[in-house]
Amino acid sequence: MSDIHIDIKNKTYTTADSQQHTAIADLKLSLADNKFVCLVGPSGCGKTTLLNIIANLDTQYEGEISLGQNHKQPNIGYIFQNPRLLPWRTVRENIELALDSPQTEIIDSLLEAMQLTHIQHKYPEHLSLGMSRRISIIRAFAINPDILLMDEPFVSLDAPTARQVRGLLMDLWQQRPHTILFVTHNLREAIALADRLVFLSASPMSVVSEVEVTIPRDDRNNEVLVEDFRQYLLNNHPEIKELL
Amino acid sequence: MNLANKTLASLSFVLLIVLWHGLALYINDNTLPTPVVVIQVFWQEVESGQLPYHLGLTLLRLIASFSIAMFLGCAIGIILGRNKKLDAFFDNWLVIFLNIPALVTIILCYVWFGLIESAAILAVVINKLPNVIVTIREGTKALDKDLLEMARCYNFSKKKTFFHVIWPQLHPFVMAATRSGLALIWKIILVVELLGRSDGMGYQIHLFFQLFDVASILAYTIAFIAVIQAIELLILKPLDKKALRWKR
């Protein structure tokens, strides 16, 4: 598929006291295929709104989104901030429901890759948050998406679990590359994952700057390198300091 | 329920029977027969086939009116719960229908449509319907928007969304409507039979009332309670257990 172009001229929302606010103004973004892009911005700046617009869950905006593939709606996987699993369906059923036809082998291999084969017949309420997050990642990968949207999927996980799930995510993505839009306000996490960082400002949201991450993929686990890159960013891009 | 609680429940039941027996012996009058007499009458009625016949007819009416009321109520409730404008439009109607006394609907149905079976069923449905609609409407309003969004995002078909996302969330509301509905319909159906049918439990009880035959009235009541308990234990409880097996 061809590149993704996002051009949102205006997105407003109305608060409970009937006041209109602009959430997004003149946001232009072009994304190359199969890249891992992190959207970094302060909490509440409208990142989730942007993902909802791309996922076609929110259609109340002025502008244009072109997701490549002429005339054909691309397959979009969405990993929400909370896992949004159906509590009355088992782990396996939750994944199967996202698919049009049963694809046993794909589900089996994903469950194995995420080390969850042993809990596939359990109900989500009986699982930890880390496990539920991994299931939501499997569900998104199972549909073999063209674009994967991730909304702070590691928030409220403890550091070792977050690191583990991040590692599993990267393994999966390298096996099946596709465009990922990953929302976070954690700069270290963004550097460790992304090909490209897009910094966003709040109220209204727009792009402040875009930076390529130059650390080789194999060195992303090296915390010293990540920290060095973070310092380099803060020194050379003073405009992003106030966003963090 | 653990064993101690079960023993307590059985003891309380025995105590009730003993109290009834004692009171009946003390009063020593036809207006309150002893449990033993009631059981004897119960067996006579069962053996003669009278009780099964009338109970069966009432049950058929119950099943018909209950099914119609639940089906229509669920459908209308979901539509109103999902559509704010329709809900605002029909809200007043619902309040009016909720407040019409059961007796009035029954009499009006018989006056307008005659003393026929369908008028009897219709009267029960009209009484029960607003209740189901309101319960299911509230359930639909409380649906988890996050899960609905997830279903949209993953291109769930309408059928898939309904059976896997919406219906499981409505289950507690449907069960509440079922339980309150059964209790309500049982009571209304007797009045319907008493006023305009020549068979069924309501008709029989009316007959016994004219004869002052309290033993028969109580015997039929026992059959009634037994059927309701059987529905609860054999149908509703297993349904609940199956639907809620995912709960921690």
Short mmCIF file of C-alpha atoms in Angstrom, two decimals:
data_model
loop_
_atom_site.label_atom_id
_atom_site.label_comp_id
_atom_site.label_asym_id
_atom_site.label_seq_id
_atom_site.Cartn_x
_atom_site.Cartn_y
_atom_site.Cartn_z
CA MET A 1 0.00 0.00 0.00
CA SER A 2 1.06 3.58 -0.47
CA ASP A 3 1.82 6.15 2.18
CA ILE A 4 -0.61 7.58 4.68
CA HIS A 5 -1.53 11.26 4.59
CA ILE A 6 -3.36 12.97 7.38
CA ASP A 7 -4.63 16.50 6.96
CA ILE A 8 -7.04 17.62 9.65
CA LYS A 9 -8.01 21.25 9.26
CA ASN A 10 -10.28 21.53 12.24
CA LYS A 11 -11.73 19.29 14.93
CA THR A 12 -13.85 20.83 17.64
CA TYR A 13 -15.61 19.40 20.64
CA THR A 14 -18.29 20.74 22.93
CA THR A 15 -17.88 20.59 26.69
CA ALA A 16 -20.66 19.83 29.17
CA ASP A 17 -21.30 23.57 29.64
CA SER A 18 -21.92 23.91 25.86
CA GLN A 19 -18.61 25.67 25.12
CA GLN A 20 -16.86 24.87 21.86
CA HIS A 21 -13.16 24.11 21.90
CA THR A 22 -10.75 23.36 19.09
CA ALA A 23 -9.04 20.03 19.66
CA ILE A 24 -7.00 19.82 16.47
CA ALA A 25 -6.06 22.64 14.13
CA ASP A 26 -4.13 22.27 10.86
CA LEU A 27 -2.49 18.97 11.58
CA LYS A 28 -0.57 17.60 8.61
CA LEU A 29 1.26 14.31 8.78
CA SER A 30 2.64 11.96 6.14
CA LEU A 31 3.74 8.50 7.09
CA ALA A 32 5.82 6.11 5.02
CA ASP A 33 4.83 2.47 4.77
CA ASN A 34 5.81 -0.11 7.37
CA LYS A 35 7.32 2.45 9.71
CA PHE A 36 6.93 2.57 13.46
CA VAL A 37 5.87 6.12 14.29
CA CYS A 38 5.48 7.40 17.84
CA LEU A 39 3.20 10.33 18.54
CA VAL A 40 4.54 12.08 21.62
CA GLY A 41 2.60 14.81 23.38
CA PRO A 42 1.28 15.88 26.75
CA SER A 43 -1.65 14.06 28.35
CA GLY A 44 -5.00 15.27 27.09
CA CYS A 45 -3.60 16.91 23.95
CA GLY A 46 -5.96 14.93 21.71
CA LYS A 47 -3.82 11.98 20.66
CA THR A 48 -6.63 9.50 21.26
CA THR A 49 -8.98 11.75 19.26
CA LEU A 50 -6.50 11.62 16.38
CA LEU A 51 -6.35 7.81 16.50
CA ASN A 52 -10.16 7.62 16.63
CA ILE A 53 -10.36 9.80 13.53
CA ILE A 54 -7.87 7.56 11.69
CA ALA A 55 -9.80 4.46 12.81
CA ASN A 56 -12.99 6.04 11.45
CA LEU A 57 -14.60 5.93 14.90
CA ASP A 58 -14.85 9.73 14.91
CA THR A 59 -16.10 11.33 11.71
CA GLN A 60 -16.95 14.80 13.05
CA TYR A 61 -14.00 16.80 11.68
CA GLU A 62 -12.95 18.94 8.76
CA GLY A 63 -10.12 17.63 6.66
CA GLU A 64 -9.00 14.55 4.85
CA ILE A 65 -7.40 11.28 5.75
CA SER A 66 -5.90 9.19 3.00
CA LEU A 67 -4.82 5.78 4.14
CA GLY A 68 -3.23 4.70 0.88
CA GLN A 69 -4.97 1.87 -0.99
CA ASN A 70 -7.34 3.56 -3.39
CA HIS A 71 -11.01 2.74 -2.91
CA LYS A 72 -10.27 0.04 -0.39
CA GLN A 73 -10.61 0.58 3.34
CA PRO A 74 -7.33 -0.65 4.84
CA ASN A 75 -7.35 -3.18 7.63
CA ILE A 76 -6.91 -1.23 10.84
CA GLY A 77 -5.91 -2.86 14.10
CA TYR A 78 -6.48 -0.77 17.20
CA ILE A 79 -4.92 -1.48 20.57
CA PHE A 80 -6.83 0.70 22.98
CA GLN A 81 -5.59 2.18 26.21
CA ASN A 82 -7.58 -0.37 28.18
CA PRO A 83 -7.67 -3.76 26.47
CA ARG A 84 -11.42 -3.72 25.67
CA LEU A 85 -11.83 -7.49 25.69
CA LEU A 86 -15.30 -9.02 25.88
CA PRO A 87 -15.39 -10.36 29.45
CA TRP A 88 -18.00 -13.02 28.57
CA ARG A 89 -15.86 -14.59 25.83
CA THR A 90 -12.70 -16.59 26.38
CA VAL A 91 -9.28 -15.33 25.34
CA ARG A 92 -9.40 -17.40 22.17
CA GLU A 93 -12.97 -16.37 21.32
CA ASN A 94 -12.00 -12.72 21.78
CA ILE A 95 -9.30 -13.12 19.13
CA GLU A 96 -11.47 -15.24 16.82
CA LEU A 97 -14.28 -12.68 16.87
CA ALA A 98 -12.02 -10.06 15.31
CA LEU A 99 -11.49 -12.35 12.32
CA ASP A 100 -13.93 -12.95 9.48
CA SER A 101 -13.09 -16.62 9.24
CA PRO A 102 -11.51 -18.94 11.80
CA GLN A 103 -7.74 -19.03 11.30
CA THR A 104 -6.53 -21.57 13.79
CA GLU A 105 -2.88 -21.54 12.79
CA ILE A 106 -2.46 -17.78 12.96
CA ILE A 107 -4.09 -17.62 16.39
CA ASP A 108 -2.02 -20.54 17.65
CA SER A 109 1.24 -18.99 16.50
CA LEU A 110 0.37 -15.58 17.95
CA LEU A 111 -0.66 -17.10 21.28
CA GLU A 112 2.62 -18.95 21.35
CA ALA A 113 4.64 -15.87 20.43
CA MET A 114 2.98 -13.95 23.27
CA GLN A 115 3.38 -16.93 25.63
CA LEU A 116 -0.35 -17.17 26.30
CA THR A 117 -1.25 -20.60 24.91
CA HIS A 118 -1.95 -21.93 28.41
CA ILE A 119 -4.65 -19.36 29.17
CA GLN A 120 -6.47 -19.37 25.82
CA HIS A 121 -9.65 -20.89 27.28
CA LYS A 122 -9.81 -18.59 30.29
CA TYR A 123 -12.04 -15.56 30.66
CA PRO A 124 -10.40 -12.09 30.72
CA GLU A 125 -11.66 -11.32 34.25
CA HIS A 126 -9.42 -14.09 35.56
CA LEU A 127 -6.26 -12.60 34.02
CA SER A 128 -3.78 -9.89 34.98
CA LEU A 129 -3.72 -6.55 33.18
CA GLY A 130 -0.43 -7.47 31.50
CA MET A 131 -1.98 -10.61 30.04
CA SER A 132 -5.08 -8.75 28.89
CA ARG A 133 -2.88 -6.21 27.12
CA ARG A 134 -1.00 -8.98 25.36
CA ILE A 135 -4.31 -10.50 24.22
CA SER A 136 -5.39 -7.15 22.79
CA ILE A 137 -2.07 -7.02 20.93
CA ILE A 138 -2.69 -10.52 19.54
CA ARG A 139 -6.21 -9.53 18.47
CA ALA A 140 -4.81 -6.57 16.55
CA PHE A 141 -2.05 -8.62 14.89
CA ALA A 142 -4.41 -11.49 14.05
CA ILE A 143 -6.33 -9.41 11.52
CA ASN A 144 -3.03 -8.80 9.71
CA PRO A 145 -3.50 -5.03 9.73
CA ASP A 146 -2.18 -2.56 7.19
CA ILE A 147 -2.12 0.04 9.92
CA LEU A 148 -1.86 -0.59 13.63
CA LEU A 149 -2.96 2.09 16.07
CA MET A 150 -1.70 1.83 19.63
CA ASP A 151 -2.95 4.14 22.36
CA GLU A 152 -0.52 4.08 25.29
CA PRO A 153 -0.86 0.32 25.55
CA PHE A 154 1.79 -0.04 28.26
CA VAL A 155 0.46 2.59 30.63
CA SER A 156 -0.21 1.28 34.18
CA LEU A 157 1.98 -1.80 33.62
CA ASP A 158 4.92 -2.23 35.99
CA ALA A 159 8.33 -1.64 34.40
CA PRO A 160 9.44 -5.30 33.94
CA THR A 161 6.07 -6.33 32.47
CA ALA A 162 6.04 -3.30 30.17
CA ARG A 163 9.57 -4.19 28.99
CA GLN A 164 8.55 -7.80 28.37
CA VAL A 165 5.38 -6.88 26.42
CA ARG A 166 7.35 -4.27 24.46
CA GLY A 167 9.90 -6.91 23.50
CA LEU A 168 7.16 -9.31 22.38
CA LEU A 169 5.52 -6.54 20.39
CA MET A 170 8.76 -5.71 18.57
CA ASP A 171 9.35 -9.39 17.74
CA LEU A 172 5.86 -9.66 16.24
CA TRP A 173 6.19 -6.44 14.30
CA GLN A 174 9.53 -7.45 12.81
CA GLN A 175 7.98 -10.73 11.65
CA ARG A 176 4.95 -8.96 10.14
CA PRO A 177 5.86 -5.34 9.42
CA HIS A 178 3.14 -2.77 8.88
CA THR A 179 2.65 0.89 9.72
CA ILE A 180 2.31 1.48 13.44
CA LEU A 181 1.08 4.70 15.01
CA PHE A 182 1.98 4.52 18.66
CA VAL A 183 0.74 7.16 21.08
CA THR A 184 2.72 7.82 24.26
CA HIS A 185 3.88 10.60 26.53
CA ASN A 186 6.93 8.60 27.61
CA LEU A 187 9.90 9.80 25.57
CA ARG A 188 12.22 6.91 26.55
CA GLU A 189 9.60 4.38 25.45
CA ALA A 190 9.12 6.26 22.18
CA ILE A 191 12.87 6.29 21.44
CA ALA A 192 13.19 2.59 22.21
CA LEU A 193 10.38 1.71 19.76
CA ALA A 194 10.08 4.19 16.93
CA ASP A 195 11.61 4.86 13.55
CA ARG A 196 10.27 8.35 13.75
CA LEU A 197 9.03 10.61 16.54
CA VAL A 198 6.27 13.14 15.98
CA PHE A 199 5.93 15.73 18.71
CA LEU A 200 2.48 17.20 19.23
CA SER A 201 1.38 20.31 21.09
CA ALA A 202 -1.81 20.62 23.11
CA SER A 203 -4.95 22.76 22.72
CA PRO A 204 -5.24 22.81 19.81
CA MET A 205 -3.10 19.89 18.75
CA SER A 206 -0.66 20.33 15.92
CA VAL A 207 2.74 18.97 14.89
CA VAL A 208 5.63 20.73 16.63
CA SER A 209 8.51 18.74 15.15
CA GLU A 210 9.43 15.39 13.62
CA VAL A 211 12.64 13.50 14.37
CA GLU A 212 14.09 10.27 12.97
CA VAL A 213 15.49 7.91 15.61
CA THR A 214 18.97 6.97 14.49
CA ILE A 215 19.75 4.23 17.04
CA PRO A 216 20.06 0.88 15.21
CA ARG A 217 17.18 -1.55 15.92
CA ASP A 218 19.46 -4.04 17.64
CA ASP A 219 20.66 -1.46 20.17
CA ARG A 220 17.25 -0.25 21.28
CA ASN A 221 17.45 -2.23 24.52
CA ASN A 222 20.61 -0.39 25.50
CA GLU A 223 19.33 2.12 28.04
CA VAL A 224 22.48 4.23 27.88
CA LEU A 225 22.05 4.79 24.14
CA VAL A 226 18.37 5.61 24.59
CA GLU A 227 19.19 8.11 27.35
CA ASP A 228 21.95 9.69 25.21
CA PHE A 229 19.50 10.13 22.35
CA ARG A 230 16.96 11.66 24.73
CA GLN A 231 19.55 14.20 25.94
CA TYR A 232 20.51 14.95 22.36
CA LEU A 233 16.85 15.58 21.52
CA LEU A 234 16.29 17.88 24.49
CA ASN A 235 19.44 19.85 23.69
CA ASN A 236 18.81 20.21 19.98
CA HIS A 237 15.04 20.56 19.96
CA PRO A 238 14.23 22.99 22.75
CA GLU A 239 10.67 23.29 21.41
CA ILE A 240 9.78 19.79 22.65
CA LYS A 241 10.85 20.40 26.27
CA GLU A 242 7.55 21.95 27.28
CA LEU A 243 5.60 19.05 25.77
CA LEU A 244 7.11 16.47 28.10
CA MET B 1 -26.13 -22.14 50.09
CA ASN B 2 -24.16 -24.24 52.57
CA LEU B 3 -25.54 -27.15 54.54
CA ALA B 4 -26.32 -25.16 57.72
CA ASN B 5 -28.29 -22.60 55.69
CA LYS B 6 -30.12 -25.33 53.82
CA THR B 7 -31.12 -26.95 57.12
CA LEU B 8 -32.31 -23.58 58.36
CA ALA B 9 -34.39 -23.03 55.21
CA SER B 10 -36.00 -26.48 55.53
CA LEU B 11 -36.68 -25.90 59.23
CA SER B 12 -38.39 -22.59 58.51
CA PHE B 13 -40.57 -24.32 55.91
CA VAL B 14 -41.54 -27.06 58.39
CA LEU B 15 -42.29 -24.40 60.98
CA LEU B 16 -44.63 -22.64 58.55
CA ILE B 17 -46.56 -25.88 57.95
CA VAL B 18 -46.72 -26.59 61.70
CA LEU B 19 -47.99 -23.06 62.40
CA TRP B 20 -50.63 -23.41 59.68
CA HIS B 21 -51.68 -26.79 61.08
CA GLY B 22 -51.88 -25.45 64.63
CA LEU B 23 -53.87 -22.40 63.59
CA ALA B 24 -56.28 -24.54 61.52
CA LEU B 25 -56.87 -26.88 64.45
CA TYR B 26 -57.42 -23.92 66.78
CA ILE B 27 -59.91 -22.18 64.46
CA ASN B 28 -61.52 -25.50 63.54
CA ASP B 29 -63.56 -24.10 60.67
CA ASN B 30 -63.95 -24.72 56.90
CA THR B 31 -62.44 -21.30 56.13
CA LEU B 32 -59.00 -22.60 57.11
CA PRO B 33 -58.47 -26.32 56.43
CA THR B 34 -55.40 -28.12 57.77
CA PRO B 35 -52.46 -28.87 55.44
CA VAL B 36 -53.47 -32.53 55.46
CA VAL B 37 -56.93 -31.75 54.07
CA VAL B 38 -55.42 -29.44 51.43
CA ILE B 39 -53.01 -32.18 50.29
CA GLN B 40 -55.91 -34.66 50.05
CA VAL B 41 -57.92 -32.23 47.91
CA PHE B 42 -54.80 -31.58 45.82
CA TRP B 43 -54.44 -35.32 45.03
CA GLN B 44 -58.14 -35.68 44.25
CA GLU B 45 -57.92 -32.76 41.81
CA VAL B 46 -54.78 -34.18 40.22
CA GLU B 47 -56.29 -37.65 39.87
CA SER B 48 -59.54 -36.34 38.41
CA GLY B 49 -57.47 -34.45 35.81
CA GLN B 50 -59.14 -31.15 36.67
CA LEU B 51 -56.07 -29.47 38.12
CA PRO B 52 -53.64 -30.48 35.33
CA TYR B 53 -56.18 -29.37 32.71
CA HIS B 54 -56.77 -25.90 34.13
CA LEU B 55 -53.16 -25.42 35.16
CA GLY B 56 -52.05 -26.45 31.66
CA LEU B 57 -54.37 -23.92 30.03
CA THR B 58 -53.16 -21.14 32.29
CA LEU B 59 -49.56 -22.13 31.56
CA LEU B 60 -50.21 -21.98 27.81
CA ARG B 61 -51.67 -18.49 28.17
CA LEU B 62 -48.69 -17.56 30.30
CA ILE B 63 -46.18 -18.82 27.75
CA ALA B 64 -47.95 -17.08 24.86
CA SER B 65 -48.35 -13.70 26.53
CA PHE B 66 -44.93 -13.84 28.18
CA SER B 67 -43.14 -14.66 24.92
CA ILE B 68 -44.91 -11.92 22.98
CA ALA B 69 -44.32 -9.34 25.71
CA MET B 70 -40.63 -10.26 26.11
CA PHE B 71 -39.91 -10.36 22.38
CA LEU B 72 -41.66 -7.08 21.59
CA GLY B 73 -40.40 -5.47 24.79
CA CYS B 74 -36.77 -6.36 24.07
CA ALA B 75 -37.00 -5.13 20.48
CA ILE B 76 -38.71 -1.84 21.36
CA GLY B 77 -36.51 -1.36 24.45
CA ILE B 78 -33.32 -1.73 22.42
CA ILE B 79 -34.58 0.67 19.73
CA LEU B 80 -35.58 3.30 22.30
CA GLY B 81 -32.32 2.84 24.21
CA ARG B 82 -30.30 3.42 21.03
CA ASN B 83 -32.33 6.32 19.65
CA LYS B 84 -32.63 9.42 21.84
CA LYS B 85 -35.23 11.15 19.68
CA LEU B 86 -37.60 8.17 19.57
CA ASP B 87 -37.08 7.72 23.29
CA ALA B 88 -38.02 11.34 23.99
CA PHE B 89 -41.09 10.98 21.74
CA PHE B 90 -42.42 7.78 23.27
CA ASP B 91 -41.46 8.40 26.88
CA ASN B 92 -44.85 9.88 27.75
CA TRP B 93 -46.67 6.95 26.17
CA LEU B 94 -44.67 4.57 28.31
CA VAL B 95 -45.49 6.47 31.49
CA ILE B 96 -49.20 6.39 30.62
CA PHE B 97 -49.22 2.67 29.83
CA LEU B 98 -47.18 1.89 32.95
CA ASN B 99 -49.84 3.57 35.07
CA ILE B 100 -53.01 2.12 33.59
CA PRO B 101 -54.41 -0.30 36.18
CA ALA B 102 -54.30 -3.93 35.00
CA LEU B 103 -58.01 -4.33 35.62
CA VAL B 104 -58.85 -1.44 33.27
CA THR B 105 -56.83 -2.91 30.36
CA ILE B 106 -58.43 -6.31 30.87
CA ILE B 107 -61.97 -4.93 30.90
CA LEU B 108 -61.29 -2.67 27.91
CA CYS B 109 -59.82 -5.57 25.92
CA TYR B 110 -62.88 -7.72 26.63
CA VAL B 111 -65.25 -4.83 25.81
CA TRP B 112 -63.49 -3.95 22.55
CA PHE B 113 -62.60 -7.42 21.28
CA GLY B 114 -65.09 -9.68 22.99
CA LEU B 115 -64.62 -12.49 25.48
CA ILE B 116 -62.15 -14.33 23.31
CA GLU B 117 -58.77 -15.96 23.81
CA SER B 118 -56.77 -13.37 21.88
CA ALA B 119 -58.32 -10.54 23.89
CA ALA B 120 -57.20 -12.32 27.07
CA ILE B 121 -53.66 -12.71 25.80
CA LEU B 122 -53.59 -9.12 24.50
CA ALA B 123 -54.69 -7.79 27.89
CA VAL B 124 -51.80 -9.57 29.59
CA VAL B 125 -49.29 -8.42 26.96
CA ILE B 126 -50.39 -4.78 27.26
CA ASN B 127 -49.94 -4.98 31.01
CA LYS B 128 -46.48 -6.49 30.85
CA LEU B 129 -45.03 -4.77 27.77
CA PRO B 130 -44.21 -1.30 29.19
CA ASN B 131 -42.34 -2.93 32.05
CA VAL B 132 -40.09 -4.93 29.74
CA ILE B 133 -39.52 -1.93 27.46
CA VAL B 134 -38.40 0.30 30.33
CA THR B 135 -36.07 -2.33 31.80
CA ILE B 136 -34.42 -3.17 28.46
CA ARG B 137 -34.24 0.50 27.46
CA GLU B 138 -32.29 1.31 30.63
CA GLY B 139 -30.03 -1.68 29.94
CA THR B 140 -29.40 -0.49 26.40
CA LYS B 141 -28.57 3.02 27.60
CA ALA B 142 -25.98 1.51 29.94
CA LEU B 143 -24.18 -0.42 27.17
CA ASP B 144 -20.38 -0.11 27.27
CA LYS B 145 -19.45 2.37 24.52
CA ASP B 146 -15.81 1.26 24.56
CA LEU B 147 -16.79 -2.28 23.57
CA LEU B 148 -19.15 -1.01 20.85
CA GLU B 149 -16.30 1.09 19.45
CA MET B 150 -14.03 -1.95 19.54
CA ALA B 151 -16.65 -3.92 17.59
CA ARG B 152 -16.92 -1.15 14.99
CA CYS B 153 -13.18 -0.85 14.69
CA TYR B 154 -12.77 -4.60 14.11
CA ASN B 155 -15.61 -4.62 11.57
CA PHE B 156 -17.97 -6.85 13.54
CA SER B 157 -21.09 -7.58 11.51
CA LYS B 158 -24.43 -6.42 12.95
CA LYS B 159 -25.25 -9.97 13.95
CA LYS B 160 -21.89 -10.48 15.64
CA THR B 161 -22.18 -7.17 17.48
CA PHE B 162 -25.64 -8.06 18.72
CA PHE B 163 -24.92 -11.59 19.93
CA HIS B 164 -21.40 -11.08 21.27
CA VAL B 165 -21.33 -7.47 22.45
CA ILE B 166 -24.86 -6.22 23.12
CA TRP B 167 -26.89 -9.24 24.26
CA PRO B 168 -24.46 -10.42 27.00
CA GLN B 169 -24.59 -6.92 28.48
CA LEU B 170 -28.39 -6.94 28.40
CA HIS B 171 -28.58 -10.36 30.03
CA PRO B 172 -29.01 -9.11 33.64
CA PHE B 173 -31.75 -6.75 32.47
CA VAL B 174 -33.52 -9.48 30.49
CA MET B 175 -33.39 -11.77 33.52
CA ALA B 176 -34.77 -9.00 35.75
CA ALA B 177 -37.59 -8.41 33.24
CA THR B 178 -38.23 -12.16 33.07
CA ARG B 179 -38.47 -12.65 36.82
CA SER B 180 -40.59 -9.58 37.51
CA GLY B 181 -42.56 -10.39 34.37
CA LEU B 182 -43.43 -13.93 35.40
CA ALA B 183 -44.54 -12.77 38.84
CA LEU B 184 -46.68 -10.01 37.32
CA ILE B 185 -48.20 -12.13 34.55
CA TRP B 186 -49.20 -14.93 36.94
CA LYS B 187 -51.22 -12.45 38.94
CA ILE B 188 -52.80 -10.70 35.97
CA ILE B 189 -53.61 -13.89 34.11
CA LEU B 190 -55.80 -15.12 36.96
CA VAL B 191 -57.84 -11.93 36.85
CA VAL B 192 -58.12 -12.22 33.07
CA GLU B 193 -59.46 -15.78 33.41
CA LEU B 194 -61.72 -14.84 36.27
CA LEU B 195 -63.35 -12.06 34.26
CA GLY B 196 -63.69 -13.54 30.82
CA ARG B 197 -62.72 -17.19 30.39
CA SER B 198 -64.52 -20.43 31.21
CA ASP B 199 -61.40 -22.41 32.03
CA GLY B 200 -57.97 -21.94 33.61
CA MET B 201 -56.83 -21.42 37.17
CA GLY B 202 -58.50 -18.03 37.54
CA TYR B 203 -61.86 -19.44 36.48
CA GLN B 204 -61.53 -22.37 38.88
CA ILE B 205 -60.58 -20.18 41.82
CA HIS B 206 -63.55 -17.96 41.06
CA LEU B 207 -65.73 -21.08 41.13
CA PHE B 208 -64.30 -22.23 44.48
CA PHE B 209 -64.81 -18.73 45.86
CA GLN B 210 -68.52 -18.96 45.04
CA LEU B 211 -68.65 -22.33 46.82
CA PHE B 212 -66.49 -21.05 49.70
CA ASP B 213 -64.22 -24.05 49.05
CA VAL B 214 -61.00 -22.80 50.70
CA ALA B 215 -59.32 -26.23 50.59
CA SER B 216 -59.50 -26.29 46.78
CA ILE B 217 -58.32 -22.68 46.53
CA LEU B 218 -55.28 -23.56 48.64
CA ALA B 219 -54.66 -26.78 46.70
CA TYR B 220 -54.56 -24.82 43.42
CA THR B 221 -52.33 -22.21 45.02
CA ILE B 222 -49.85 -24.91 46.01
CA ALA B 223 -49.77 -26.22 42.44
CA PHE B 224 -49.15 -22.67 41.31
CA ILE B 225 -46.24 -22.06 43.65
CA ALA B 226 -44.73 -25.42 42.67
CA VAL B 227 -44.80 -24.49 38.98
CA ILE B 228 -43.15 -21.12 39.61
CA GLN B 229 -40.45 -22.75 41.72
CA ALA B 230 -39.88 -25.32 38.99
CA ILE B 231 -39.49 -22.56 36.37
CA GLU B 232 -37.00 -20.75 38.62
CA LEU B 233 -34.97 -23.84 39.46
CA LEU B 234 -35.11 -25.72 36.17
CA ILE B 235 -34.99 -22.87 33.65
CA LEU B 236 -33.94 -19.51 35.06
CA LYS B 237 -31.18 -20.55 37.49
CA PRO B 238 -29.38 -22.79 34.92
CA LEU B 239 -29.70 -20.00 32.33
CA ASP B 240 -28.17 -17.53 34.77
CA LYS B 241 -25.39 -19.91 35.67
CA LYS B 242 -24.52 -20.55 32.04
CA ALA B 243 -24.60 -16.89 31.06
CA LEU B 244 -22.57 -15.69 34.01
CA ARG B 245 -19.87 -18.38 34.05
CA TRP B 246 -17.27 -15.80 33.02
CA LYS B 247 -17.72 -13.80 36.23
CA ARG B 248 -14.94 -13.93 38.75
#
